Coordinates of C-alpha atoms and ligand atoms in Angstrom, one line a residue:
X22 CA 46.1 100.3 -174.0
X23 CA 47.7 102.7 -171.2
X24 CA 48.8 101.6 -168.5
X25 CA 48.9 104.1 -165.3
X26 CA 50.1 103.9 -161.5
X27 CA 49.2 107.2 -160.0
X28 CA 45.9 108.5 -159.7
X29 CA 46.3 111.8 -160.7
X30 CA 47.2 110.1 -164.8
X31 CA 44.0 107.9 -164.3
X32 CA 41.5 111.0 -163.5
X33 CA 43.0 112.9 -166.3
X34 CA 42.5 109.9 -168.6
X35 CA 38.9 109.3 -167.1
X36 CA 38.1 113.4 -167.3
X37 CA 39.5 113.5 -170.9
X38 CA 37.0 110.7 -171.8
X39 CA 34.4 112.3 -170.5
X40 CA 34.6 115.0 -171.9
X41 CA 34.4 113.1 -174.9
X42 CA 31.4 111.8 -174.0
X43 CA 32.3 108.7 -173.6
X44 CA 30.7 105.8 -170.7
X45 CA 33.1 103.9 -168.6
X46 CA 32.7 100.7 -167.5
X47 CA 35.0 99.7 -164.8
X48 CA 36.5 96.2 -163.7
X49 CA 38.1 96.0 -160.7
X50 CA 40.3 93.2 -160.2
X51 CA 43.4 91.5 -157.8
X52 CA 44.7 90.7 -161.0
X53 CA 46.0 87.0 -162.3
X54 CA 43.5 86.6 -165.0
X55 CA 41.5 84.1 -165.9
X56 CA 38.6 83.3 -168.2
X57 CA 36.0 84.8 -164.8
X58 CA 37.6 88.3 -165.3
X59 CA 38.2 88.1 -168.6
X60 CA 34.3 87.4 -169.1
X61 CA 33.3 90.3 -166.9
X62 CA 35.6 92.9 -169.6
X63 CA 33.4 91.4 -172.5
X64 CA 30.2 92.2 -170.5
X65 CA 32.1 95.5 -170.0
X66 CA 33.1 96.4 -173.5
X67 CA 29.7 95.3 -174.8
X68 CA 28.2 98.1 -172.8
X69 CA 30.7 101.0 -172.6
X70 CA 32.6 102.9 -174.8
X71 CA 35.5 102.6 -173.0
X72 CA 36.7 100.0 -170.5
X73 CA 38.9 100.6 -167.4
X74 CA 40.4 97.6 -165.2
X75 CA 42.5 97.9 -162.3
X76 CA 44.9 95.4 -160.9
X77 CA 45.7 95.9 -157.3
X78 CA 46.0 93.3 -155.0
X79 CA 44.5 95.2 -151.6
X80 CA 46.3 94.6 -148.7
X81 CA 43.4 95.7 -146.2
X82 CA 41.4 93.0 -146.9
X83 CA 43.4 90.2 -146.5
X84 CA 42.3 89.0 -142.8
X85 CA 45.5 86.6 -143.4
X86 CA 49.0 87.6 -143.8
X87 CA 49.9 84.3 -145.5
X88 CA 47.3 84.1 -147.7
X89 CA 48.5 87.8 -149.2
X90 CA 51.9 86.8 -149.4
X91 CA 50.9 83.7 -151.1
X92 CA 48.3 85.7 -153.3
X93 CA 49.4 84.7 -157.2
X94 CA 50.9 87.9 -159.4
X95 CA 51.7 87.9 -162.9
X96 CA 51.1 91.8 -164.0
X97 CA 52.9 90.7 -167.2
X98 CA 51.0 87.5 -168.2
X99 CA 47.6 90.1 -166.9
X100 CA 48.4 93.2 -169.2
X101 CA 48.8 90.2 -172.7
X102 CA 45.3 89.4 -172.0
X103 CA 44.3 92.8 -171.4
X104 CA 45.7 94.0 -174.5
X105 CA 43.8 91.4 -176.3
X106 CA 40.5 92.0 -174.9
X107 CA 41.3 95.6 -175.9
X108 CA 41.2 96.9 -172.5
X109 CA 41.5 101.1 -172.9
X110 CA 43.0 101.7 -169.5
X111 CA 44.4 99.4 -166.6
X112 CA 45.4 100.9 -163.7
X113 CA 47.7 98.8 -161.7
X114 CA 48.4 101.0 -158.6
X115 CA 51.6 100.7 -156.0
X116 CA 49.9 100.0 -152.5
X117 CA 51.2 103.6 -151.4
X118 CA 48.9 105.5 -154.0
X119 CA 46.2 103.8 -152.5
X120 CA 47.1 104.2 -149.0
X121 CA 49.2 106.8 -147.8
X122 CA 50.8 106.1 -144.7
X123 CA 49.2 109.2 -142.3
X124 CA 45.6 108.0 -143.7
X125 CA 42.9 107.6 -141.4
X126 CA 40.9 104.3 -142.9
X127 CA 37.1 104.1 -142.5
X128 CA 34.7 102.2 -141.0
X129 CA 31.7 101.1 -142.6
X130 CA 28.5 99.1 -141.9
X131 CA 26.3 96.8 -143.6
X132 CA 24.1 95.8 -140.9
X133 CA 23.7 92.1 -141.5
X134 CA 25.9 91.5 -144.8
X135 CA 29.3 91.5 -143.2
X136 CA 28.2 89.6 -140.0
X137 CA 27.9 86.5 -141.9
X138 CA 29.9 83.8 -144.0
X139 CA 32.4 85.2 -145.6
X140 CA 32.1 88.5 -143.0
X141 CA 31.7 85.6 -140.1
X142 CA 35.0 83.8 -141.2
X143 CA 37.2 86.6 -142.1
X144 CA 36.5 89.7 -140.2
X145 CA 37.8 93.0 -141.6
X146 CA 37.3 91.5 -144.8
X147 CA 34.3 93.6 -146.4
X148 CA 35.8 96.5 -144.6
X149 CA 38.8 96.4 -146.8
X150 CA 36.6 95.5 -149.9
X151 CA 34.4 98.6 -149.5
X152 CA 37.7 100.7 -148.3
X153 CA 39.7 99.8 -151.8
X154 CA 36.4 99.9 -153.9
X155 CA 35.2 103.1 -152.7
X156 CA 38.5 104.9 -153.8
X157 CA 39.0 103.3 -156.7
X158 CA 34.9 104.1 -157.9
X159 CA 36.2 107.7 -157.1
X160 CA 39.4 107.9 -159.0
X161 CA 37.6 105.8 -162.3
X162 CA 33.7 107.2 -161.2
X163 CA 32.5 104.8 -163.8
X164 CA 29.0 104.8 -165.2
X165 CA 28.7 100.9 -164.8
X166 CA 30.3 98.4 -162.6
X167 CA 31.0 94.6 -163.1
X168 CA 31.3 92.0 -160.4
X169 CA 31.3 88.3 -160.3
X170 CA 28.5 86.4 -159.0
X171 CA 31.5 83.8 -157.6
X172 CA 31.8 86.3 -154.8
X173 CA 28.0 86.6 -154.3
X174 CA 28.1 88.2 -150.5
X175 CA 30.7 91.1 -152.1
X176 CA 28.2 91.8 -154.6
X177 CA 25.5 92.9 -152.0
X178 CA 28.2 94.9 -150.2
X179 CA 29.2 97.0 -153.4
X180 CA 25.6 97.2 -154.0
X181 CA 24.6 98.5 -150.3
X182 CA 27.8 101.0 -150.8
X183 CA 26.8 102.1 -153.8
X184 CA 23.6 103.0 -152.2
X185 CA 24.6 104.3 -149.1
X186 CA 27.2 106.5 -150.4
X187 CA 24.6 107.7 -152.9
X188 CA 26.9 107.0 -156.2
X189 CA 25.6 107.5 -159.3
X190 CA 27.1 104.2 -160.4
X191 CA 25.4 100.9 -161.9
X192 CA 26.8 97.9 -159.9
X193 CA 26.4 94.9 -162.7
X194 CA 26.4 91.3 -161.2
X195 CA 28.2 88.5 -164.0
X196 CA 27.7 84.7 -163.6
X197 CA 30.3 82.6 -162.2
X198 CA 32.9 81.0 -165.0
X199 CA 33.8 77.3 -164.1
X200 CA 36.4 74.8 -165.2
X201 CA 34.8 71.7 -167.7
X202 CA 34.9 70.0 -164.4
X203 CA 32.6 73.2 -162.3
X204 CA 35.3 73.9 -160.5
X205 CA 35.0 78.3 -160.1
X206 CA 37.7 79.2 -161.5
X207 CA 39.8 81.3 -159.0
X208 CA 43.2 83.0 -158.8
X209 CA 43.5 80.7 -155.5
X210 CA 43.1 77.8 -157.9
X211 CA 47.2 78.4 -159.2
X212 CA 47.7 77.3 -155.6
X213 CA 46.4 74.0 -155.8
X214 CA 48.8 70.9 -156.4
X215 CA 47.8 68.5 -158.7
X216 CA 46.0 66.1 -156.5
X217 CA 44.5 68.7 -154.6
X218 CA 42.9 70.7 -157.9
X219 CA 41.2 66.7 -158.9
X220 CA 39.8 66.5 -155.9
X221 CA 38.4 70.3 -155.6
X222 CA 35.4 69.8 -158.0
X223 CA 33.3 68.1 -155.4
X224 CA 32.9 71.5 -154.2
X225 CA 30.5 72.2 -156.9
X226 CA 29.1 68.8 -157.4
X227 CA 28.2 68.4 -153.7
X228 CA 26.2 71.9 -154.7
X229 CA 24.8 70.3 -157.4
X230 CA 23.5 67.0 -155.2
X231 CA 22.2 69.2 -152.4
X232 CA 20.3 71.2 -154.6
X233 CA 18.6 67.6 -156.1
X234 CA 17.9 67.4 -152.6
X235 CA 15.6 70.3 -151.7
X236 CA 12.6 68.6 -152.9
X237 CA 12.6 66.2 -150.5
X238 CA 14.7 67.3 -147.4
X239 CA 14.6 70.0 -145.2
X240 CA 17.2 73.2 -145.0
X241 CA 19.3 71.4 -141.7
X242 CA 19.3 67.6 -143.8
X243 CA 20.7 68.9 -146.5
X244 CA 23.4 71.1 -144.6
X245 CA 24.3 67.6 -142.4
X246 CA 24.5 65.9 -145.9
X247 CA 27.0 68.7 -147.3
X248 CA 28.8 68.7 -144.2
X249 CA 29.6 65.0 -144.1
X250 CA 30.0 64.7 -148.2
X251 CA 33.2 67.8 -147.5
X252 CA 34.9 66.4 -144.5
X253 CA 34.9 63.2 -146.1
X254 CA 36.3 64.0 -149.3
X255 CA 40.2 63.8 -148.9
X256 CA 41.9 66.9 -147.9
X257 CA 38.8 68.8 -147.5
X258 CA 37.2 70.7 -144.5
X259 CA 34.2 72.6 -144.4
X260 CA 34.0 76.3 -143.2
X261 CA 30.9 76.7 -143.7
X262 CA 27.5 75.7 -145.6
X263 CA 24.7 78.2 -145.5
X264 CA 21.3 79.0 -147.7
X265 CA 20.2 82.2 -147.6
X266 CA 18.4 84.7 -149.5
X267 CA 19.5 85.6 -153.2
X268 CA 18.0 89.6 -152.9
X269 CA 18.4 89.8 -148.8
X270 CA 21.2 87.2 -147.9
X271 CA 19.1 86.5 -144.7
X272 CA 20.0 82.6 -143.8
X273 CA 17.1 80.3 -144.2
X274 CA 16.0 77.6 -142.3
X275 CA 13.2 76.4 -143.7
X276 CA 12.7 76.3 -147.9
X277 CA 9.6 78.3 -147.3
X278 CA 11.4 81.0 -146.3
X279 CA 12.6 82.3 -149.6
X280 CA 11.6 82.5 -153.1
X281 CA 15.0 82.6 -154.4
X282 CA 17.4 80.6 -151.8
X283 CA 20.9 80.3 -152.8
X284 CA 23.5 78.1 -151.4
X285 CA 27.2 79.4 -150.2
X286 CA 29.8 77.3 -149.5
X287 CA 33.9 77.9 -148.5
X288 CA 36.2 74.6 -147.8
X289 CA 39.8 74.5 -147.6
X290 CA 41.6 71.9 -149.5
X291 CA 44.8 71.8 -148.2
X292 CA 45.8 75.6 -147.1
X293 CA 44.1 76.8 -150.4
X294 CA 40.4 78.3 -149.1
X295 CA 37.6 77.6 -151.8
X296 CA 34.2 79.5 -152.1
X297 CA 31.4 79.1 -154.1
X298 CA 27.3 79.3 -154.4
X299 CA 24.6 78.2 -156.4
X300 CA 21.0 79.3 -156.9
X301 CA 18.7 77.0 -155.3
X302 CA 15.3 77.8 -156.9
Ligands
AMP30 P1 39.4 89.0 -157.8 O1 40.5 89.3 -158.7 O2 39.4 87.6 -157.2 O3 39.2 90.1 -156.8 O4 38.1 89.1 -158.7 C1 37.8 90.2 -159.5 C2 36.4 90.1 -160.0 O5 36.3 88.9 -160.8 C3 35.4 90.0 -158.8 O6 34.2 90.7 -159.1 C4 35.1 88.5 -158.8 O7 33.8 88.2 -158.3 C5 35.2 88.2 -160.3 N1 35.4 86.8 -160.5 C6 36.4 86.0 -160.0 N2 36.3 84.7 -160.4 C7 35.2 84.6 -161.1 C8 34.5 83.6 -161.8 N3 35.0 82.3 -161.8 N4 33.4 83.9 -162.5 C9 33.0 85.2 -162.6 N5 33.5 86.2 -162.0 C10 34.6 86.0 -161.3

């Protein structure tokens, strides 16, 4: 497995391939594996010839300072796993490769995508996604891309990148990976003390009610119901509770609205934020 820091090494390794013949399937992670990454490099290798991850925790789209100094790192403990997975490349970049000081850094629009939930709640975010995943999908130009369905809403900005900036790349959405317990797993997760991570699966099971729910209630019931079931669980506050759209991620009001509704949800327990959805159809 190599492992490279500058970009210059990781186009002459991708060229090289290439030239080979060879497809690339990409992974791009923040790094501090767990079984959620580790199950979007077996989707990977089944489908490429070679597999590329990169580990780089991006500084631009962290709308909060703490939460990127808190961020959990263990390159070490990441490249084991890697290696075991039989990862070809990583590339685990210093933040300066990526951005050089005198850079000017783009803006970019997704009309409607970024202006809600997770855009809504932590503005600059997608900006920084789409900066850091736009370079790094022109160092690596893989042939396919793999993202987690655990961060739904960043799926459908890659994909509206991907089109607007006309790349010939396949943007590949994964299911989520849970805990026994359906809690997502996370990174964020490490963070979590011991009473907090018992108490962090009603995340998912208040998904799981609500969705038991749709027959029978309408779209604003069933967000009261998730609302109260959050703030009352100990340590626990709601950011939001939305259904939208799976293909357009237009909020829904009524059930009639959509074919395929899916539910999004972020709490914090504690200082930890949490995020997850759920198809609703
Ligand atoms: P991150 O390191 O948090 O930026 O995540 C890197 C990639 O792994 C993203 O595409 C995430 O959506 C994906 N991912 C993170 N957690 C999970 C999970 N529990 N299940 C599936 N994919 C995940």
């Amino acid at each position: 497995m190599q492992v490279l820091e500058k970009i210059k090494d990781t186009k002459d390794f991708i060229q090289a391939k290439k030239q080979e013949g060879k497809s690339i399937g990409f992974v791009p992670t923040m790094g501090a594996l767990h079984e959620g990454h580790l199950s979007l490099m077996d989707y990977a290798n089944n489908e490429n010839d070679i597999v590329v991850v990169s580990v780089f925790v991006n500084p631009a789209q962290f709308n909060n300072p703490d939460d990127l100094k808190k961020y959990p790192r263990d390159l070490k403990g990441d490249l084991h796993k890697m290696e075991k997975k039989g990862i070809d490349m990583v590339f685990s970049p210093p933040v300066n490769e990526i951005y050089p000081d005198n850079e000017i850094k783009k803006t970019y629009h997704f009309g409607h995508l970024d202006k809600i939930m997770e855009g809504l709640y932590r503005p600059g975010h997608f900006n920084g996604v789409a900066l850091v995943v736009h370079k790094l999908f022109e160092i690596i130009s893989p042939h396919r891309a793999y993202f987690g369905e655990k961060d739904y809403q960043q799926l459908a900005v890659i994909k509206k990148l991907v089109e607007q900036e006309n790349l010939q790349i396949e943007v590949i959405g994964c299911p989520i990976v849970r805990e026994s317990d359906g809690l997502a797993m996370s990174s964020r997760n490490k963070r979590l003390s011991e009473e907090e991570r018992e108490v962090a699966p009603v995340l998912y099971q208040t998904l799981k009610k609500a969705y038991e729910m749709k027959r029978e209630k309408t779209v604003n019931e069933v967000k009261r119901f998730v609302e109260q079931e959050i703030n009352n669980t100990n340590g626990m506050e709601l950011e939001y509770f939305e259904i939208a759209d799976s293909k357009t991620l237009t909020p829904v009001e009524e059930w009639k609205q959509s074919e395929s509704p899916r539910a999004f949800i972020a709490a914090y327990l504690g200082n930890v934020r949490l995020i997850d959805n759920m198809a609703f159809y």
